[in-house]
Coordinates of C-alpha atoms and ligand atoms in Angstrom, one line a residue:
M181 CA -27.9 11.1 -113.3
V182 CA -27.8 10.7 -117.2
S183 CA -23.9 10.7 -117.9
D184 CA -22.8 12.3 -121.1
L185 CA -21.8 8.8 -122.4
T186 CA -25.7 7.8 -122.7
R187 CA -26.4 11.3 -124.2
R188 CA -24.2 12.1 -127.1
P189 CA -21.4 10.8 -129.2
I190 CA -17.9 11.6 -128.2
G191 CA -15.7 13.3 -130.8
V192 CA -12.4 11.1 -131.3
S193 CA -9.2 12.3 -132.8
L194 CA -7.5 9.2 -133.8
L195 CA -3.7 9.8 -134.2
G196 CA -1.6 6.7 -135.7
S197 CA -5.1 5.2 -136.9
T198 CA -3.6 2.8 -139.4
G199 CA -1.6 1.0 -137.0
S200 CA -2.4 -1.7 -134.6
I201 CA -3.6 -0.1 -131.8
G202 CA -5.3 2.6 -134.3
T203 CA -7.1 -0.2 -136.1
S204 CA -8.3 -2.0 -132.8
A205 CA -9.8 1.5 -131.8
L206 CA -11.8 1.5 -135.1
R207 CA -13.2 -1.7 -134.6
V208 CA -14.2 -0.6 -131.0
F209 CA -15.9 2.6 -132.8
A210 CA -17.7 0.5 -135.3
R211 CA -19.4 -1.6 -132.5
H212 CA -20.6 1.6 -130.7
P213 CA -21.2 4.2 -133.7
E214 CA -23.7 5.9 -131.5
R215 CA -21.0 6.8 -129.1
F216 CA -17.7 7.3 -130.6
V217 CA -17.5 9.4 -133.8
P218 CA -13.6 9.7 -135.3
V219 CA -13.4 13.2 -136.0
A220 CA -9.5 13.2 -137.1
L221 CA -7.4 10.2 -138.6
T222 CA -3.8 10.7 -139.1
A223 CA -1.3 8.3 -140.3
N224 CA 2.7 8.5 -141.3
G225 CA 2.9 7.6 -144.8
R226 CA 0.5 4.4 -145.3
I227 CA -1.5 6.2 -147.7
D228 CA -3.6 3.5 -148.9
A229 CA -4.8 2.3 -145.5
L230 CA -5.4 5.5 -144.5
A231 CA -7.8 6.3 -147.7
E232 CA -9.8 3.3 -146.7
Q233 CA -10.4 4.1 -143.3
V234 CA -11.3 8.0 -144.8
A235 CA -13.7 6.4 -146.9
T236 CA -15.4 4.6 -144.4
W237 CA -15.6 6.9 -141.5
K238 CA -15.6 10.3 -143.6
P239 CA -13.7 12.2 -140.8
A240 CA -13.6 16.1 -140.7
Y241 CA -9.9 16.2 -140.8
V242 CA -7.4 13.7 -142.1
G243 CA -3.2 14.1 -141.9
V244 CA -0.3 12.5 -143.1
V245 CA 3.1 13.1 -141.7
S246 CA 5.4 12.0 -144.3
G247 CA 3.3 10.7 -147.2
E248 CA 1.8 12.2 -150.3
P249 CA -1.8 13.0 -150.0
P250 CA -4.0 11.6 -153.1
V251 CA -4.6 14.7 -155.5
G252 CA -7.9 17.0 -154.5
S253 CA -8.4 14.8 -151.3
G254 CA -8.1 18.1 -149.0
W255 CA -6.0 16.1 -146.4
H256 CA -3.1 18.0 -144.2
R257 CA 0.4 17.2 -144.6
G258 CA 3.4 17.1 -142.5
P259 CA 4.3 16.7 -139.1
A260 CA 2.0 19.6 -137.6
C261 CA -1.0 17.7 -138.6
L262 CA -0.6 15.6 -135.5
V263 CA -0.8 18.7 -133.5
E264 CA -3.9 20.1 -135.8
A265 CA -5.7 16.9 -135.5
A266 CA -5.1 16.7 -131.7
T267 CA -6.6 19.9 -131.0
H268 CA -9.4 19.8 -133.7
P269 CA -12.4 21.6 -132.0
D270 CA -14.8 18.7 -132.4
A271 CA -12.9 16.2 -130.7
Q272 CA -13.2 15.6 -126.8
V273 CA -10.9 12.8 -126.8
V274 CA -7.3 12.5 -128.5
L275 CA -6.7 8.8 -128.7
N276 CA -2.7 8.7 -129.3
A277 CA -1.7 5.7 -131.1
V278 CA 1.4 7.0 -132.7
V279 CA 4.6 5.1 -132.2
G280 CA 7.7 6.7 -130.5
A281 CA 8.6 10.4 -129.3
A282 CA 6.9 11.6 -132.5
G283 CA 3.5 11.6 -130.5
L284 CA 4.9 14.0 -127.9
H285 CA 3.8 17.3 -129.2
A286 CA 0.4 16.3 -130.1
T287 CA -0.2 14.8 -126.5
L288 CA 1.1 18.1 -125.0
A289 CA -1.2 20.3 -127.3
A290 CA -3.9 18.1 -126.7
L291 CA -3.5 18.5 -122.9
R292 CA -3.0 22.4 -123.2
A293 CA -6.4 22.8 -124.9
G294 CA -7.9 20.6 -121.9
R295 CA -8.4 17.5 -123.9
K296 CA -8.8 13.9 -122.4
V297 CA -5.9 12.2 -124.0
A298 CA -6.4 8.4 -123.9
L299 CA -2.6 7.2 -124.2
A300 CA -1.1 4.5 -126.1
N301 CA 1.8 6.3 -127.1
K302 CA 3.9 5.5 -124.2
E303 CA 6.9 7.1 -125.5
T304 CA 5.1 10.3 -124.6
L305 CA 5.5 10.0 -120.7
V306 CA 9.1 8.3 -121.1
V307 CA 10.5 11.1 -122.7
A308 CA 9.0 14.0 -120.7
G309 CA 6.7 12.3 -117.9
E310 CA 6.9 15.3 -115.5
V311 CA 6.5 17.9 -118.2
V312 CA 3.2 16.0 -119.5
M313 CA 1.7 15.5 -116.2
A314 CA 2.2 19.1 -115.3
T315 CA 0.7 20.0 -118.5
A316 CA -2.5 18.2 -117.8
R317 CA -2.7 19.2 -114.2
A318 CA -2.5 23.3 -115.7
G319 CA -4.4 22.9 -118.7
G320 CA -7.2 20.8 -117.2
G321 CA -6.6 17.7 -119.5
D322 CA -6.5 14.3 -118.5
V323 CA -4.3 11.3 -119.3
V324 CA -6.1 7.7 -119.3
P325 CA -3.6 4.9 -120.1
V326 CA -4.5 2.6 -123.1
D327 CA -1.5 0.2 -122.4
S328 CA -3.1 -2.9 -120.9
E329 CA -0.7 -2.9 -117.7
H330 CA -1.9 0.6 -116.9
S331 CA -5.6 0.3 -117.4
A332 CA -5.3 -2.5 -115.3
I333 CA -3.8 -0.6 -112.5
L334 CA -6.2 2.2 -113.2
Q335 CA -9.0 -0.1 -112.8
C336 CA -7.4 -1.9 -109.6
L337 CA -6.9 1.6 -108.1
A338 CA -10.4 3.0 -108.8
G339 CA -11.5 4.6 -105.4
R340 CA -8.4 3.9 -103.5
R341 CA -6.2 6.9 -102.1
P342 CA -2.3 7.2 -103.1
D343 CA -1.4 6.5 -99.6
E344 CA -3.3 3.1 -99.5
V345 CA -1.0 1.5 -102.2
R346 CA 2.1 -0.6 -101.2
R347 CA 3.1 -1.9 -104.5
L348 CA 2.4 -2.1 -108.2
I349 CA 3.2 -5.5 -109.6
I350 CA 3.4 -5.1 -113.6
T351 CA 3.2 -8.4 -115.4
A352 CA 5.2 -9.2 -118.3
S353 CA 4.6 -12.0 -120.9
G354 CA 8.4 -12.4 -121.2
G355 CA 8.3 -12.1 -124.9
P356 CA 9.5 -15.1 -127.6
F357 CA 12.9 -15.6 -125.6
R358 CA 12.0 -16.0 -122.3
T359 CA 12.9 -19.4 -122.2
W360 CA 15.8 -19.3 -124.6
P361 CA 19.3 -19.5 -123.0
T362 CA 21.0 -16.3 -122.5
A363 CA 23.9 -16.8 -125.0
R364 CA 21.4 -17.6 -127.8
I365 CA 19.6 -14.6 -127.5
S366 CA 21.8 -12.1 -128.9
D367 CA 21.8 -13.7 -132.1
A368 CA 18.2 -13.8 -132.6
T369 CA 17.1 -12.5 -136.1
V370 CA 14.2 -10.0 -136.8
E371 CA 11.8 -12.9 -137.5
D372 CA 12.5 -14.7 -134.3
A373 CA 11.9 -11.4 -132.5
L374 CA 8.8 -10.3 -134.2
N375 CA 7.1 -13.8 -133.1
H376 CA 5.3 -12.6 -130.0
P377 CA 3.7 -15.4 -127.9
T378 CA 0.5 -13.6 -127.0
W379 CA 0.3 -10.0 -128.6
R380 CA 0.1 -9.1 -132.4
M381 CA 1.6 -5.3 -132.3
G382 CA 3.4 -2.9 -134.4
S383 CA 7.0 -4.0 -135.4
K384 CA 8.7 -1.6 -132.7
I385 CA 6.8 -2.4 -129.7
T386 CA 7.0 -6.1 -130.7
I387 CA 11.0 -5.8 -130.7
D388 CA 10.7 -3.8 -127.2
S389 CA 8.6 -6.7 -126.1
A390 CA 11.5 -9.1 -126.8
T391 CA 14.2 -7.2 -125.3
L392 CA 12.0 -6.2 -122.5
A393 CA 12.4 -2.4 -123.0
N394 CA 9.0 -2.3 -123.5
K395 CA 8.6 -3.1 -119.7
A396 CA 11.1 -0.6 -118.9
L397 CA 9.2 2.0 -120.6
E398 CA 6.0 0.6 -118.8
V399 CA 7.7 1.0 -115.4
I400 CA 8.8 4.8 -116.1
E401 CA 5.1 5.2 -117.6
A402 CA 3.2 3.6 -114.4
H403 CA 5.8 6.1 -112.3
H404 CA 4.2 9.0 -113.9
L405 CA 0.8 8.3 -114.4
F406 CA 0.3 6.9 -110.7
G407 CA 2.8 9.0 -108.7
V408 CA 4.5 5.8 -107.4
P409 CA 8.3 5.7 -106.5
Y410 CA 10.3 3.1 -108.5
D411 CA 11.3 1.1 -105.6
R412 CA 7.6 0.2 -105.2
I413 CA 6.8 -1.1 -108.7
E414 CA 8.0 -4.4 -109.6
V415 CA 7.9 -6.7 -112.7
V416 CA 6.9 -10.4 -112.7
V417 CA 6.7 -12.7 -115.9
H418 CA 3.3 -14.2 -116.6
P419 CA 3.6 -15.8 -120.1
Q420 CA -0.2 -16.3 -120.4
S421 CA -0.8 -12.5 -120.5
I422 CA -4.3 -12.9 -118.8
V423 CA -3.6 -11.0 -115.4
H424 CA -2.6 -7.5 -116.9
S425 CA -1.1 -6.2 -113.5
F426 CA -1.7 -6.1 -109.7
V427 CA -1.8 -3.5 -107.3
E428 CA -1.0 -4.4 -103.4
F429 CA -2.5 -2.3 -101.0
I430 CA -0.8 -1.4 -97.3
D431 CA -3.0 -4.0 -95.6
G432 CA -1.9 -6.7 -97.5
S433 CA -4.6 -7.1 -100.2
V434 CA -3.7 -7.6 -103.7
V435 CA -6.0 -6.3 -106.2
A436 CA -5.7 -8.0 -110.0
Q437 CA -7.3 -7.0 -113.4
L438 CA -8.0 -10.1 -116.0
G439 CA -8.8 -10.7 -119.5
V440 CA -7.9 -12.3 -122.8
P441 CA -5.0 -10.5 -124.5
S442 CA -7.0 -7.9 -126.7
M443 CA -6.3 -4.5 -126.6
E444 CA -10.1 -3.7 -127.4
L445 CA -11.0 -3.7 -123.8
P446 CA -7.9 -1.4 -122.5
I447 CA -8.9 1.0 -125.6
L448 CA -12.7 1.2 -124.8
Y449 CA -11.9 1.5 -121.3
A450 CA -9.7 4.6 -121.7
L451 CA -12.4 6.1 -123.7
T452 CA -15.4 5.5 -121.5
H453 CA -13.4 6.2 -118.0
P454 CA -14.5 6.4 -115.4
E455 CA -17.6 4.8 -116.8
R456 CA -18.0 1.3 -118.3
I457 CA -20.3 0.6 -121.0
E458 CA -21.6 -2.7 -122.5
D459 CA -19.3 -4.4 -125.3
S460 CA -20.3 -7.6 -126.8
G461 CA -17.4 -7.5 -129.0
V462 CA -14.6 -7.6 -126.5
P463 CA -13.5 -11.5 -126.1
R464 CA -14.7 -13.0 -122.9
Y465 CA -12.6 -14.5 -120.3
D466 CA -13.2 -18.1 -119.3
P467 CA -11.3 -19.1 -116.4
V468 CA -11.6 -23.0 -116.7
A469 CA -10.7 -22.8 -120.5
A470 CA -7.8 -20.3 -120.2
G471 CA -6.2 -22.9 -117.5
S472 CA -3.5 -22.2 -114.9
L473 CA -1.8 -18.9 -114.7
H474 CA 1.9 -18.9 -114.2
F475 CA 4.4 -16.5 -112.8
E476 CA 8.2 -16.2 -112.7
P477 CA 10.9 -13.8 -112.0
V478 CA 12.4 -11.7 -114.8
R479 CA 15.9 -13.1 -116.0
R480 CA 17.5 -9.8 -115.6
D481 CA 20.8 -11.1 -116.9
A482 CA 19.1 -12.1 -119.9
F483 CA 17.6 -9.0 -120.7
P484 CA 19.8 -6.3 -119.9
T485 CA 17.7 -3.5 -121.7
L486 CA 15.3 -3.7 -118.8
T487 CA 17.5 -2.6 -115.9
L488 CA 18.9 0.2 -118.5
G489 CA 15.8 1.6 -118.9
I490 CA 14.5 1.4 -115.2
D491 CA 17.9 2.7 -113.9
A492 CA 17.2 5.6 -116.6
G493 CA 14.0 6.3 -114.7
R494 CA 15.4 6.3 -111.4
A495 CA 17.8 8.7 -112.3
G496 CA 15.4 11.0 -113.8
G497 CA 16.6 14.2 -115.8
A498 CA 17.2 13.7 -119.6
A499 CA 18.2 9.8 -118.7
P500 CA 14.7 8.3 -119.7
A501 CA 14.6 10.6 -122.7
V502 CA 18.2 9.2 -123.8
F503 CA 17.2 5.6 -123.0
N504 CA 14.1 6.2 -125.3
A505 CA 15.7 7.7 -128.2
A506 CA 18.5 5.4 -128.1
N507 CA 16.1 2.4 -128.0
E508 CA 14.0 3.6 -131.0
E509 CA 17.2 4.1 -133.1
A510 CA 18.7 0.8 -132.3
V511 CA 15.2 -0.9 -133.2
A512 CA 15.0 0.9 -136.3
A513 CA 18.5 -0.3 -137.3
F514 CA 18.0 -3.9 -135.9
L515 CA 14.6 -4.2 -138.0
E516 CA 16.9 -3.0 -141.0
G517 CA 19.4 -5.2 -140.6
T518 CA 22.2 -2.8 -139.5
L519 CA 22.3 -4.0 -135.9
T520 CA 22.2 -7.5 -134.1
F521 CA 19.8 -8.2 -131.6
G522 CA 22.6 -8.3 -128.9
Q523 CA 23.9 -4.9 -129.9
I524 CA 20.6 -3.4 -128.8
P525 CA 21.4 -3.1 -125.5
E526 CA 24.9 -2.1 -126.0
R527 CA 24.2 0.8 -128.0
I528 CA 21.6 1.8 -125.5
A529 CA 24.2 1.3 -122.9
G530 CA 26.5 3.5 -124.7
A531 CA 24.2 6.6 -125.6
L532 CA 23.2 6.6 -121.8
E533 CA 27.0 6.5 -120.6
A534 CA 27.6 9.7 -123.0
L535 CA 24.4 11.3 -122.4
A536 CA 22.6 10.6 -119.5
D537 CA 23.8 13.4 -117.2
R538 CA 22.6 16.1 -119.6
P539 CA 20.0 18.5 -117.9
G540 CA 16.6 17.4 -118.9
R541 CA 14.1 19.5 -116.9
T542 CA 12.6 21.6 -119.5
L543 CA 10.9 20.4 -122.8
E544 CA 13.9 22.1 -124.6
E545 CA 16.4 20.2 -122.9
L546 CA 14.5 17.0 -123.0
L547 CA 14.3 17.4 -127.1
E548 CA 17.8 18.2 -127.7
A549 CA 18.9 14.9 -125.4
D550 CA 16.5 12.8 -127.8
A551 CA 18.2 14.4 -130.4
E552 CA 21.7 13.7 -129.4
A553 CA 20.8 10.1 -128.2
R554 CA 19.7 9.5 -131.8
R555 CA 22.9 11.1 -133.4
H556 CA 24.9 9.1 -130.8
V557 CA 23.2 5.7 -131.8
Q558 CA 23.2 6.5 -135.7
S559 CA 27.0 7.6 -136.0
R560 CA 28.0 4.5 -134.4
L561 CA 26.1 2.2 -137.1
S562 CA 28.7 1.3 -139.2
C563 CA 31.4 1.0 -136.6
Ligands
LIG125 P1 2.2 0.8 -135.4 O1 3.4 0.6 -136.0 O2 1.3 -0.7 -135.6 O3 1.1 2.0 -135.5 C1 2.0 3.4 -135.3 C2 0.8 4.1 -136.1 O4 1.6 5.5 -136.0 C3 0.5 4.0 -137.5 O5 -0.7 4.7 -137.7 C4 2.0 4.9 -138.3 O6 1.3 5.5 -139.7 C5 1.9 5.9 -137.4 N1 3.3 6.7 -137.1 C6 4.5 6.0 -137.4 N2 5.6 6.8 -137.3 C7 5.1 8.1 -137.1 C8 5.7 9.5 -137.1 N3 6.9 9.5 -137.1 N4 4.5 10.4 -137.0 C9 3.3 10.1 -137.0 N5 2.8 9.1 -137.1 C10 3.5 8.0 -137.2 O7 2.3 1.1 -133.7 P2 1.2 0.2 -132.4 O8 -0.3 0.6 -133.0 O9 1.7 -1.2 -132.5 O10 1.9 1.1 -131.2 C11 1.3 2.6 -131.0 C12 1.6 2.8 -129.8 O11 1.0 2.3 -128.9 C13 3.2 2.4 -129.3 O12 3.5 3.7 -128.7 C14 3.2 1.5 -128.6 O13 4.0 1.3 -127.6 C15 1.6 1.4 -128.2 N6 1.2 0.2 -127.6 C16 0.9 -0.6 -128.5 C17 0.3 -2.1 -128.2 C18 -0.2 -2.8 -129.4 O14 -1.1 -3.7 -129.1 N7 0.1 -2.7 -130.5 C19 -0.2 -2.4 -126.7 C20 0.5 -1.0 -125.8 C21 0.9 0.0 -126.5 P3 1.6 4.7 -140.6 O15 0.6 3.3 -140.5 O16 1.2 5.5 -142.0 O17 3.1 4.1 -140.6
LIG126 MG1 1.6 -3.2 -122.2

């Protein structure tokens, strides 16, 4: 059988094209112009970077959420452009590489329209995991993870039944403060926190990797994507970021996926899933050159945000949405210099204490919880 992949190019709507994932995706497209055609590109406000991409790729649709498009460009403007791009008639796949809960509506719109969503925007699943997965089932769309750990789990699970899975083990690099004394971490500067040892990413996820909020978001993401209960999802620190995650099966076999730390491979796999295509640009893994692989437990006491997030996931309802929104606001304040690193978990804990019990069954309730949590953190910034 000749697959669709070998016959005609796939139209991709790339949301967040100017970011770290967005630009990695465009490098993947550039190596496979016969297979991937970006039909829509969107950015938030980096007009110059977007204009350069538009000149190269000439997409049918261009959107900016909060910037001013060049005069006469024909670009679309405002938050609605994400949904318009996500439901563009020429797009078979939507690669959602927006950062934060701002990406949620576009994911839902794409799934309602029956599209495949290659999802980097993990906040989508943290805010409204149940709603998103139900929308995918109802609309005939599909959610395929871009996150490297979830791409690894998806690859390890290929062909296996859910009742054969005993445990997911998600790896974490440990971030820049893995070896710092606990007392020193709360005084870390923005520069310290942005200095990630193995990955070059956007600033929000880099701070999330330093607090380990990112790993909490990923545990929640894995729970929704793979339907595995929280008590069967574990986190282990692996500083080299070569093993992207493990799956343990009920017979005791453990399967892992490995590769050098580059997002181009999980992006490519999300686009071609369930197939694979040859790609000579993805950096290759050499086990001898890579040397030894090291694993250690997470220092939960040093990184309280991890436990806050996982507990919010277990609690369910509005709690994960509150965790996510409070984290987004706290990280933005830390980057602006109005919160210390140590205050990030404090403000998240405060928001969860005040708001986690709110109802969170419907999309409206979840969005209200998100907005309340943002107000909660913002109103305490001057305290
Ligand atoms: P970046 O900050 O590098 O890029 C974010 C992109 O989203 C940019 O194109 C930005 O536009 C756009 N954007 C920002 N805010 C908004 C908004 N409110 N509405 C619409 N668009 C917006 O982030 P990353 O690429 O690092 O991360 C993107 C997502 O992928 C995140 O959810 C992250 O957790 C996830 N992820 C990232 C990984 C990585 O290696 N970077 C790895 C795994 C997951 P502009 O440039 O104009 O500001
Ligand atoms: Mg990840």
